[in-house]
Amino acid sequence: MPLKPLAYDVETFLIGKNEVAPKMVCLSLADAEEGTFLIGNGDDHLMDSLRSLFSLGTHLLVGHNVAYDSAVIATTYPELEEMIWAKYAAGEIVCTMVQEYLINLATHGKLDSVKMPDGTSEKIRYTLARLETNYIGIDRSATKIGDDQWRLNYHRLDGEKAENYPQDAADYAMDDAQGTLQVYVEQLKKAPRDALATAPFHAYADFALFLITCRGMATDAEEVERVKEMIAEELTPDKLQVLVNAGVLNPGHGPRPHSRQTGKALEILGKTEVPDDWDIYRTTLEAEGIRFAKGANSKVNTKPWKAHVEAVSKKFGVPIKRTPKGAISTDSEVLDDLQGLDPIIDAYRDRQALQKIITTEIPRMEWEGEISDVVHFPYRVLLETGRTSSKASKLFPSGNGQQIDPRVRPCYRAREGHVLLSTDYSTLELATVGQRMIDLFGSSVHADKINAGQDLHAYLAARLAFELNPEFRETCDEMGLTTNDELYSCFMACKTHESKDLRDFYKWWRKFSKPVGLGYPGGLGPWTFIGLAKKTYGVNIAEVASTLSDDQFQVSKYLLNVCKKNLGIEAADFCWTPQTKAVALAIKLKEIWLDTFLMRPYYEHINSNQKDSINPVIGHSKEGKPTSGYSYVSDFGMIRRGCSYTSACNGFAMQTPAAEGFKTAVIQVTRACRDASVGSILFGKVHPVNEIHDEIITEHKDDKIQVLHDQSEEVSRIMLESMALITPDITGLRTEGVFMRVWNKFAEPTFDDQGRLLVTETVAPSK
């Protein structure tokens, strides 16, 4: 028999610096039959009520953003944390916010905005106030706005019994619990069949993620200053001269004399040329009556910049994108398409990345004008693919822990007396592709090669080199090598060959294979693949294509259609250009990949079996043709509807199963670190501080080599056992861990002579 729902909600001290889960002041409960109750932290029966609340088999606990409420109780009353973990593990806690995500996914497939009948888009909001309005027609938003509202002032009631609360304070707290219960009841009525199957799992993951947020990562203020100085140097006019010379950028400058007094200032200084830095003379000149104007930041000259983007696009046959008002677009999508084709555009992109560090990433580390000693990474438990995301909050020092520039990462370090451990999976999403192929068809090349301990990127690279590099093909032909395994063995011999040219050959082709092997399982078209290869992997398909002879390509109907759609080239006007050759190469690469890994049946399966009957059409092409909707169900039972063909290909075999296995790992690692009943060597000595899709970063007390090594092995064991729920037939999946004192993307594992993992103390800067 299903457990009876009981809604709970806490009111707390204010959230703030070092108070991500602040002290609990009161607990409100709502039961459909017994009514609503309020318990203050001054009530004698509070602990009995909390123990009853988290007892197994009593109620299904319901909360809105319940991860916060659970974390508040766990941090305020740590003696209850074991019970809270057990309640989550039993599937007896759910979250109405998470359930709304799942309902939307199972209905129309969108989580952030949805198209309205008139063609406009409306943002989807998940606050309790919005759900109460949508589901039960009650608008309490006015009680949540303003500094004088009780929601921001419960600290004034700390230590009080609930019977002594002002009536409006008591009502607000109890209304939250009552509203949550009513929303939950209505969600059950609205939810498509089985849409909420993974609600307990995702609430469980949300709790673990919130506890990671609470811990946060320590910062290094001195390193932040070093990064600022480095960026300031990189943004000087001398370093950006290519942009200045092109008229794209007006260089910034410091304070300098007003233009009408420049001549007089030079005369006072006895100079004939304007100095690069007026500031060193400022005191002297102001004493002589020279007035200084404020400095100016560098500024992009929009008109010549847009003209340059247009010129480069025309030169390389890249379609010109325009804004809704008809102007030349220079957004990130356009610049991604042009990356590597022009030094001015590349310099501009580099400047943008540096500017983002200064304007976004470093300010996120600050609190009240200073670098915070700890920065927290808030997470959203569910995106459309099932992955998590991270986003800064205004309530405490925070940032997007999943997208931090590698140059900024060393600004984060282990706390005093601790070290960091980064543990990630090798080829995780290719492992899930292999498992999906086994599930659907009984066999998988991906699975076979992973289980055999082979390098999938090198395995594909060998075939690509054979097909595209005449010298490698000639060598293989002379040796009588024809099978992919034979080519792989020959190619791997280049990895450690005494010849540097052969070692470089290996490195180049392996890197080249990555976008092919990781991009095409997601069903990408050739044009999208070209952009992905350049943006994500730094592989310029157009540049590679230009080195190949025309006779290595075929003019097919598909090639002509792609060129017409993306380049605006009619079949009668087709000729070989850097862009048409890039498209032809992208098509050829996909064919090689399909044949190497025998993946054609997978795409036939998606087209034949994954069409969305609820959302058969999700849009229209530029030509007005309907775009079919697709859907799928995840390994754990999450329903995703209304997605495109490529989203279905990518989600069903790659991101969604990988996300569910990884979230399981996040749960289990976090629980092992915090729940004594697990009996793990991680308990009390290790704390998860960040997660990045396939990587968990934990913080360990700096201990003996053997202790740290054993802890790293335990984290790996938990991660592999968690993923085995998703990939039971992939026995060759591995993790790699690296200890470091400072977060560094380029740190590599180091070992002692007994094979124990050591702390990597230095990192080569040229990685």
mmCIF file with all atom_site columns, N, CA and C in Angstrom, residues 347-401:
data_model
loop_
_atom_site.group_PDB
_atom_site.id
_atom_site.type_symbol
_atom_site.label_atom_id
_atom_site.label_alt_id
_atom_site.label_comp_id
_atom_site.label_asym_id
_atom_site.label_entity_id
_atom_site.label_seq_id
_atom_site.pdbx_PDB_ins_code
_atom_site.Cartn_x
_atom_site.Cartn_y
_atom_site.Cartn_z
_atom_site.occupancy
_atom_site.B_iso_or_equiv
_atom_site.pdbx_formal_charge
_atom_site.auth_seq_id
_atom_site.auth_comp_id
_atom_site.auth_asym_id
_atom_site.auth_atom_id
_atom_site.pdbx_PDB_model_num
ATOM 1   N N  . ALA A 1 347 ? 41.687 36.313 -32.501 1.00 0.00 ? 347 ALA A N  1
ATOM 2   C CA . ALA A 1 347 ? 42.132 37.242 -31.454 1.00 0.00 ? 347 ALA A CA 1
ATOM 3   C C  . ALA A 1 347 ? 40.938 37.813 -30.693 1.00 0.00 ? 347 ALA A C  1
ATOM 4   N N  . TYR A 1 348 ? 39.860 38.084 -31.419 1.00 0.00 ? 348 TYR A N  1
ATOM 5   C CA . TYR A 1 348 ? 38.654 38.609 -30.786 1.00 0.00 ? 348 TYR A CA 1
ATOM 6   C C  . TYR A 1 348 ? 38.056 37.584 -29.823 1.00 0.00 ? 348 TYR A C  1
ATOM 7   N N  . ARG A 1 349 ? 38.025 36.326 -30.257 1.00 0.00 ? 349 ARG A N  1
ATOM 8   C CA . ARG A 1 349 ? 37.488 35.260 -29.395 1.00 0.00 ? 349 ARG A CA 1
ATOM 9   C C  . ARG A 1 349 ? 38.337 35.099 -28.136 1.00 0.00 ? 349 ARG A C  1
ATOM 10  N N  . ASP A 1 350 ? 39.663 35.183 -28.295 1.00 0.00 ? 350 ASP A N  1
ATOM 11  C CA . ASP A 1 350 ? 40.544 35.078 -27.128 1.00 0.00 ? 350 ASP A CA 1
ATOM 12  C C  . ASP A 1 350 ? 40.260 36.218 -26.156 1.00 0.00 ? 350 ASP A C  1
ATOM 13  N N  . ARG A 1 351 ? 40.061 37.423 -26.700 1.00 0.00 ? 351 ARG A N  1
ATOM 14  C CA . ARG A 1 351 ? 39.771 38.582 -25.851 1.00 0.00 ? 351 ARG A CA 1
ATOM 15  C C  . ARG A 1 351 ? 38.447 38.384 -25.112 1.00 0.00 ? 351 ARG A C  1
ATOM 16  N N  . GLN A 1 352 ? 37.457 37.840 -25.804 1.00 0.00 ? 352 GLN A N  1
ATOM 17  C CA . GLN A 1 352 ? 36.164 37.583 -25.169 1.00 0.00 ? 352 GLN A CA 1
ATOM 18  C C  . GLN A 1 352 ? 36.316 36.648 -23.969 1.00 0.00 ? 352 GLN A C  1
ATOM 19  N N  . ALA A 1 353 ? 37.093 35.576 -24.153 1.00 0.00 ? 353 ALA A N  1
ATOM 20  C CA . ALA A 1 353 ? 37.268 34.605 -23.073 1.00 0.00 ? 353 ALA A CA 1
ATOM 21  C C  . ALA A 1 353 ? 37.940 35.255 -21.867 1.00 0.00 ? 353 ALA A C  1
ATOM 22  N N  . LEU A 1 354 ? 38.930 36.102 -22.117 1.00 0.00 ? 354 LEU A N  1
ATOM 23  C CA . LEU A 1 354 ? 39.609 36.795 -21.022 1.00 0.00 ? 354 LEU A CA 1
ATOM 24  C C  . LEU A 1 354 ? 38.681 37.789 -20.339 1.00 0.00 ? 354 LEU A C  1
ATOM 25  N N  . GLN A 1 355 ? 37.879 38.489 -21.138 1.00 0.00 ? 355 GLN A N  1
ATOM 26  C CA . GLN A 1 355 ? 36.941 39.456 -20.579 1.00 0.00 ? 355 GLN A CA 1
ATOM 27  C C  . GLN A 1 355 ? 35.922 38.764 -19.681 1.00 0.00 ? 355 GLN A C  1
ATOM 28  N N  . LYS A 1 356 ? 35.510 37.556 -20.078 1.00 0.00 ? 356 LYS A N  1
ATOM 29  C CA . LYS A 1 356 ? 34.535 36.819 -19.267 1.00 0.00 ? 356 LYS A CA 1
ATOM 30  C C  . LYS A 1 356 ? 35.109 36.492 -17.898 1.00 0.00 ? 356 LYS A C  1
ATOM 31  N N  . ILE A 1 357 ? 36.399 36.158 -17.854 1.00 0.00 ? 357 ILE A N  1
ATOM 32  C CA . ILE A 1 357 ? 37.029 35.869 -16.564 1.00 0.00 ? 357 ILE A CA 1
ATOM 33  C C  . ILE A 1 357 ? 36.961 37.091 -15.661 1.00 0.00 ? 357 ILE A C  1
ATOM 34  N N  . ILE A 1 358 ? 37.260 38.261 -16.238 1.00 0.00 ? 358 ILE A N  1
ATOM 35  C CA . ILE A 1 358 ? 37.299 39.493 -15.457 1.00 0.00 ? 358 ILE A CA 1
ATOM 36  C C  . ILE A 1 358 ? 35.905 39.969 -15.065 1.00 0.00 ? 358 ILE A C  1
ATOM 37  N N  . THR A 1 359 ? 34.946 39.827 -15.985 1.00 0.00 ? 359 THR A N  1
ATOM 38  C CA . THR A 1 359 ? 33.611 40.380 -15.727 1.00 0.00 ? 359 THR A CA 1
ATOM 39  C C  . THR A 1 359 ? 32.663 39.396 -15.063 1.00 0.00 ? 359 THR A C  1
ATOM 40  N N  . THR A 1 360 ? 32.960 38.096 -15.135 1.00 0.00 ? 360 THR A N  1
ATOM 41  C CA . THR A 1 360 ? 32.013 37.092 -14.621 1.00 0.00 ? 360 THR A CA 1
ATOM 42  C C  . THR A 1 360 ? 32.638 36.165 -13.585 1.00 0.00 ? 360 THR A C  1
ATOM 43  N N  . GLU A 1 361 ? 33.691 35.457 -13.965 1.00 0.00 ? 361 GLU A N  1
ATOM 44  C CA . GLU A 1 361 ? 34.172 34.388 -13.090 1.00 0.00 ? 361 GLU A CA 1
ATOM 45  C C  . GLU A 1 361 ? 34.814 34.909 -11.812 1.00 0.00 ? 361 GLU A C  1
ATOM 46  N N  . ILE A 1 362 ? 35.680 35.889 -11.915 1.00 0.00 ? 362 ILE A N  1
ATOM 47  C CA . ILE A 1 362 ? 36.308 36.410 -10.698 1.00 0.00 ? 362 ILE A CA 1
ATOM 48  C C  . ILE A 1 362 ? 35.303 37.165 -9.830  1.00 0.00 ? 362 ILE A C  1
ATOM 49  N N  . PRO A 1 363 ? 34.418 38.007 -10.397 1.00 0.00 ? 363 PRO A N  1
ATOM 50  C CA . PRO A 1 363 ? 33.408 38.644 -9.533  1.00 0.00 ? 363 PRO A CA 1
ATOM 51  C C  . PRO A 1 363 ? 32.544 37.648 -8.781  1.00 0.00 ? 363 PRO A C  1
ATOM 52  N N  . ARG A 1 364 ? 32.318 36.478 -9.365  1.00 0.00 ? 364 ARG A N  1
ATOM 53  C CA . ARG A 1 364 ? 31.529 35.469 -8.661  1.00 0.00 ? 364 ARG A CA 1
ATOM 54  C C  . ARG A 1 364 ? 32.250 34.947 -7.413  1.00 0.00 ? 364 ARG A C  1
ATOM 55  N N  . MET A 1 365 ? 33.554 35.098 -7.370  1.00 0.00 ? 365 MET A N  1
ATOM 56  C CA . MET A 1 365 ? 34.319 34.656 -6.214  1.00 0.00 ? 365 MET A CA 1
ATOM 57  C C  . MET A 1 365 ? 34.327 35.707 -5.112  1.00 0.00 ? 365 MET A C  1
ATOM 58  N N  . GLU A 1 366 ? 33.809 36.875 -5.420  1.00 0.00 ? 366 GLU A N  1
ATOM 59  C CA . GLU A 1 366 ? 33.865 37.984 -4.471  1.00 0.00 ? 366 GLU A CA 1
ATOM 60  C C  . GLU A 1 366 ? 32.586 38.070 -3.642  1.00 0.00 ? 366 GLU A C  1
ATOM 61  N N  . TRP A 1 367 ? 32.718 38.611 -2.457  1.00 0.00 ? 367 TRP A N  1
ATOM 62  C CA . TRP A 1 367 ? 31.575 38.855 -1.579  1.00 0.00 ? 367 TRP A CA 1
ATOM 63  C C  . TRP A 1 367 ? 31.871 40.124 -0.793  1.00 0.00 ? 367 TRP A C  1
ATOM 64  N N  . GLU A 1 368 ? 31.001 41.114 -0.970  1.00 0.00 ? 368 GLU A N  1
ATOM 65  C CA . GLU A 1 368 ? 31.173 42.409 -0.320  1.00 0.00 ? 368 GLU A CA 1
ATOM 66  C C  . GLU A 1 368 ? 32.544 43.011 -0.617  1.00 0.00 ? 368 GLU A C  1
ATOM 67  N N  . GLY A 1 369 ? 32.936 42.892 -1.894  1.00 0.00 ? 369 GLY A N  1
ATOM 68  C CA . GLY A 1 369 ? 34.137 43.564 -2.372  1.00 0.00 ? 369 GLY A CA 1
ATOM 69  C C  . GLY A 1 369 ? 35.433 42.820 -2.168  1.00 0.00 ? 369 GLY A C  1
ATOM 70  N N  . GLU A 1 370 ? 35.405 41.635 -1.555  1.00 0.00 ? 370 GLU A N  1
ATOM 71  C CA . GLU A 1 370 ? 36.618 40.870 -1.322  1.00 0.00 ? 370 GLU A CA 1
ATOM 72  C C  . GLU A 1 370 ? 36.430 39.435 -1.804  1.00 0.00 ? 370 GLU A C  1
ATOM 73  N N  . ILE A 1 371 ? 37.554 38.768 -2.095  1.00 0.00 ? 371 ILE A N  1
ATOM 74  C CA . ILE A 1 371 ? 37.495 37.365 -2.478  1.00 0.00 ? 371 ILE A CA 1
ATOM 75  C C  . ILE A 1 371 ? 37.037 36.554 -1.269  1.00 0.00 ? 371 ILE A C  1
ATOM 76  N N  . SER A 1 372 ? 35.947 35.817 -1.450  1.00 0.00 ? 372 SER A N  1
ATOM 77  C CA . SER A 1 372 ? 35.427 34.992 -0.361  1.00 0.00 ? 372 SER A CA 1
ATOM 78  C C  . SER A 1 372 ? 36.363 33.827 -0.095  1.00 0.00 ? 372 SER A C  1
ATOM 79  N N  . ASP A 1 373 ? 36.497 33.436 1.161   1.00 0.00 ? 373 ASP A N  1
ATOM 80  C CA . ASP A 1 373 ? 37.383 32.321 1.484   1.00 0.00 ? 373 ASP A CA 1
ATOM 81  C C  . ASP A 1 373 ? 36.840 30.992 0.968   1.00 0.00 ? 373 ASP A C  1
ATOM 82  N N  . VAL A 1 374 ? 35.518 30.916 0.775   1.00 0.00 ? 374 VAL A N  1
ATOM 83  C CA . VAL A 1 374 ? 34.891 29.721 0.220   1.00 0.00 ? 374 VAL A CA 1
ATOM 84  C C  . VAL A 1 374 ? 33.851 30.155 -0.812  1.00 0.00 ? 374 VAL A C  1
ATOM 85  N N  . VAL A 1 375 ? 33.823 29.467 -1.937  1.00 0.00 ? 375 VAL A N  1
ATOM 86  C CA . VAL A 1 375 ? 32.814 29.709 -2.970  1.00 0.00 ? 375 VAL A CA 1
ATOM 87  C C  . VAL A 1 375 ? 32.024 28.416 -3.155  1.00 0.00 ? 375 VAL A C  1
ATOM 88  N N  . HIS A 1 376 ? 30.712 28.543 -3.250  1.00 0.00 ? 376 HIS A N  1
ATOM 89  C CA . HIS A 1 376 ? 29.824 27.383 -3.343  1.00 0.00 ? 376 HIS A CA 1
ATOM 90  C C  . HIS A 1 376 ? 29.294 27.242 -4.774  1.00 0.00 ? 376 HIS A C  1
ATOM 91  N N  . PHE A 1 377 ? 29.009 26.010 -5.159  1.00 0.00 ? 377 PHE A N  1
ATOM 92  C CA . PHE A 1 377 ? 28.519 25.730 -6.505  1.00 0.00 ? 377 PHE A CA 1
ATOM 93  C C  . PHE A 1 377 ? 27.097 25.170 -6.428  1.00 0.00 ? 377 PHE A C  1
ATOM 94  N N  . PRO A 1 378 ? 26.084 25.992 -6.671  1.00 0.00 ? 378 PRO A N  1
ATOM 95  C CA . PRO A 1 378 ? 24.703 25.484 -6.652  1.00 0.00 ? 378 PRO A CA 1
ATOM 96  C C  . PRO A 1 378 ? 24.418 24.634 -7.898  1.00 0.00 ? 378 PRO A C  1
ATOM 97  N N  . TYR A 1 379 ? 23.591 23.622 -7.735  1.00 0.00 ? 379 TYR A N  1
ATOM 98  C CA . TYR A 1 379 ? 23.280 22.721 -8.841  1.00 0.00 ? 379 TYR A CA 1
ATOM 99  C C  . TYR A 1 379 ? 21.779 22.664 -9.099  1.00 0.00 ? 379 TYR A C  1
ATOM 100 N N  . ARG A 1 380 ? 21.459 22.413 -10.333 1.00 0.00 ? 380 ARG A N  1
ATOM 101 C CA . ARG A 1 380 ? 20.096 22.034 -10.705 1.00 0.00 ? 380 ARG A CA 1
ATOM 102 C C  . ARG A 1 380 ? 20.142 20.559 -11.040 1.00 0.00 ? 380 ARG A C  1
ATOM 103 N N  . VAL A 1 381 ? 19.282 19.782 -10.456 1.00 0.00 ? 381 VAL A N  1
ATOM 104 C CA . VAL A 1 381 ? 19.404 18.332 -10.525 1.00 0.00 ? 381 VAL A CA 1
ATOM 105 C C  . VAL A 1 381 ? 19.019 17.759 -11.876 1.00 0.00 ? 381 VAL A C  1
ATOM 106 N N  . LEU A 1 382 ? 18.293 18.514 -12.697 1.00 0.00 ? 382 LEU A N  1
ATOM 107 C CA . LEU A 1 382 ? 17.739 17.893 -13.900 1.00 0.00 ? 382 LEU A CA 1
ATOM 108 C C  . LEU A 1 382 ? 17.672 18.870 -15.070 1.00 0.00 ? 382 LEU A C  1
ATOM 109 N N  . LEU A 1 383 ? 18.388 18.545 -16.129 1.00 0.00 ? 383 LEU A N  1
ATOM 110 C CA . LEU A 1 383 ? 18.214 19.179 -17.430 1.00 0.00 ? 383 LEU A CA 1
ATOM 111 C C  . LEU A 1 383 ? 17.431 18.210 -18.317 1.00 0.00 ? 383 LEU A C  1
ATOM 112 N N  . GLU A 1 384 ? 17.161 18.623 -19.553 1.00 0.00 ? 384 GLU A N  1
ATOM 113 C CA . GLU A 1 384 ? 16.334 17.801 -20.432 1.00 0.00 ? 384 GLU A CA 1
ATOM 114 C C  . GLU A 1 384 ? 16.961 16.439 -20.713 1.00 0.00 ? 384 GLU A C  1
ATOM 115 N N  . THR A 1 385 ? 18.296 16.367 -20.750 1.00 0.00 ? 385 THR A N  1
ATOM 116 C CA . THR A 1 385 ? 18.965 15.087 -21.001 1.00 0.00 ? 385 THR A CA 1
ATOM 117 C C  . THR A 1 385 ? 19.077 14.240 -19.746 1.00 0.00 ? 385 THR A C  1
ATOM 118 N N  . GLY A 1 386 ? 18.748 14.809 -18.594 1.00 0.00 ? 386 GLY A N  1
ATOM 119 C CA . GLY A 1 386 ? 18.950 14.113 -17.335 1.00 0.00 ? 386 GLY A CA 1
ATOM 120 C C  . GLY A 1 386 ? 20.202 14.567 -16.611 1.00 0.00 ? 386 GLY A C  1
ATOM 121 N N  . ARG A 1 387 ? 21.059 15.322 -17.307 1.00 0.00 ? 387 ARG A N  1
ATOM 122 C CA . ARG A 1 387 ? 22.270 15.848 -16.687 1.00 0.00 ? 387 ARG A CA 1
ATOM 123 C C  . ARG A 1 387 ? 21.932 16.891 -15.624 1.00 0.00 ? 387 ARG A C  1
ATOM 124 N N  . THR A 1 388 ? 22.939 17.218 -14.827 1.00 0.00 ? 388 THR A N  1
ATOM 125 C CA . THR A 1 388 ? 22.818 18.325 -13.885 1.00 0.00 ? 388 THR A CA 1
ATOM 126 C C  . THR A 1 388 ? 23.407 19.582 -14.528 1.00 0.00 ? 388 THR A C  1
ATOM 127 N N  . SER A 1 389 ? 23.171 20.728 -13.894 1.00 0.00 ? 389 SER A N  1
ATOM 128 C CA . SER A 1 389 ? 23.816 21.973 -14.310 1.00 0.00 ? 389 SER A CA 1
ATOM 129 C C  . SER A 1 389 ? 24.175 22.756 -13.057 1.00 0.00 ? 389 SER A C  1
ATOM 130 N N  . SER A 1 390 ? 24.937 23.813 -13.236 1.00 0.00 ? 390 SER A N  1
ATOM 131 C CA . SER A 1 390 ? 25.355 24.645 -12.116 1.00 0.00 ? 390 SER A CA 1
ATOM 132 C C  . SER A 1 390 ? 25.171 26.105 -12.494 1.00 0.00 ? 390 SER A C  1
ATOM 133 N N  . LYS A 1 391 ? 24.772 26.911 -11.514 1.00 0.00 ? 391 LYS A N  1
ATOM 134 C CA . LYS A 1 391 ? 24.503 28.319 -11.778 1.00 0.00 ? 391 LYS A CA 1
ATOM 135 C C  . LYS A 1 391 ? 24.727 29.123 -10.508 1.00 0.00 ? 391 LYS A C  1
ATOM 136 N N  . ALA A 1 392 ? 25.318 30.306 -10.660 1.00 0.00 ? 392 ALA A N  1
ATOM 137 C CA . ALA A 1 392 ? 25.610 31.147 -9.494  1.00 0.00 ? 392 ALA A CA 1
ATOM 138 C C  . ALA A 1 392 ? 24.323 31.635 -8.841  1.00 0.00 ? 392 ALA A C  1
ATOM 139 N N  . SER A 1 393 ? 24.405 31.891 -7.533  1.00 0.00 ? 393 SER A N  1
ATOM 140 C CA . SER A 1 393 ? 23.287 32.440 -6.768  1.00 0.00 ? 393 SER A CA 1
ATOM 141 C C  . SER A 1 393 ? 23.699 33.796 -6.208  1.00 0.00 ? 393 SER A C  1
ATOM 142 N N  . LYS A 1 394 ? 22.725 34.668 -6.003  1.00 0.00 ? 394 LYS A N  1
ATOM 143 C CA . LYS A 1 394 ? 22.994 35.972 -5.410  1.00 0.00 ? 394 LYS A CA 1
ATOM 144 C C  . LYS A 1 394 ? 22.955 35.931 -3.882  1.00 0.00 ? 394 LYS A C  1
ATOM 145 N N  . LEU A 1 395 ? 22.600 34.773 -3.319  1.00 0.00 ? 395 LEU A N  1
ATOM 146 C CA . LEU A 1 395 ? 22.401 34.681 -1.880  1.00 0.00 ? 395 LEU A CA 1
ATOM 147 C C  . LEU A 1 395 ? 23.685 34.424 -1.097  1.00 0.00 ? 395 LEU A C  1
ATOM 148 N N  . PHE A 1 396 ? 24.718 33.909 -1.773  1.00 0.00 ? 396 PHE A N  1
ATOM 149 C CA . PHE A 1 396 ? 25.975 33.591 -1.092  1.00 0.00 ? 396 PHE A CA 1
ATOM 150 C C  . PHE A 1 396 ? 27.075 33.540 -2.146  1.00 0.00 ? 396 PHE A C  1
ATOM 151 N N  . PRO A 1 397 ? 28.352 33.559 -1.749  1.00 0.00 ? 397 PRO A N  1
ATOM 152 C CA . PRO A 1 397 ? 29.433 33.500 -2.741  1.00 0.00 ? 397 PRO A CA 1
ATOM 153 C C  . PRO A 1 397 ? 29.328 32.214 -3.548  1.00 0.00 ? 397 PRO A C  1
ATOM 154 N N  . SER A 1 398 ? 29.140 32.320 -4.844  1.00 0.00 ? 398 SER A N  1
ATOM 155 C CA . SER A 1 398 ? 28.840 31.126 -5.623  1.00 0.00 ? 398 SER A CA 1
ATOM 156 C C  . SER A 1 398 ? 29.242 31.314 -7.077  1.00 0.00 ? 398 SER A C  1
ATOM 157 N N  . GLY A 1 399 ? 29.329 30.202 -7.777  1.00 0.00 ? 399 GLY A N  1
ATOM 158 C CA . GLY A 1 399 ? 29.662 30.229 -9.187  1.00 0.00 ? 399 GLY A CA 1
ATOM 159 C C  . GLY A 1 399 ? 29.173 28.979 -9.870  1.00 0.00 ? 399 GLY A C  1
ATOM 160 N N  . ASN A 1 400 ? 29.373 28.934 -11.182 1.00 0.00 ? 400 ASN A N  1
ATOM 161 C CA . ASN A 1 400 ? 29.047 27.757 -11.971 1.00 0.00 ? 400 ASN A CA 1
ATOM 162 C C  . ASN A 1 400 ? 30.247 26.822 -11.922 1.00 0.00 ? 400 ASN A C  1
ATOM 163 N N  . GLY A 1 401 ? 30.189 25.850 -11.040 1.00 0.00 ? 401 GLY A N  1
ATOM 164 C CA . GLY A 1 401 ? 31.334 24.975 -10.821 1.00 0.00 ? 401 GLY A CA 1
ATOM 165 C C  . GLY A 1 401 ? 31.647 24.057 -11.980 1.00 0.00 ? 401 GLY A C  1
#
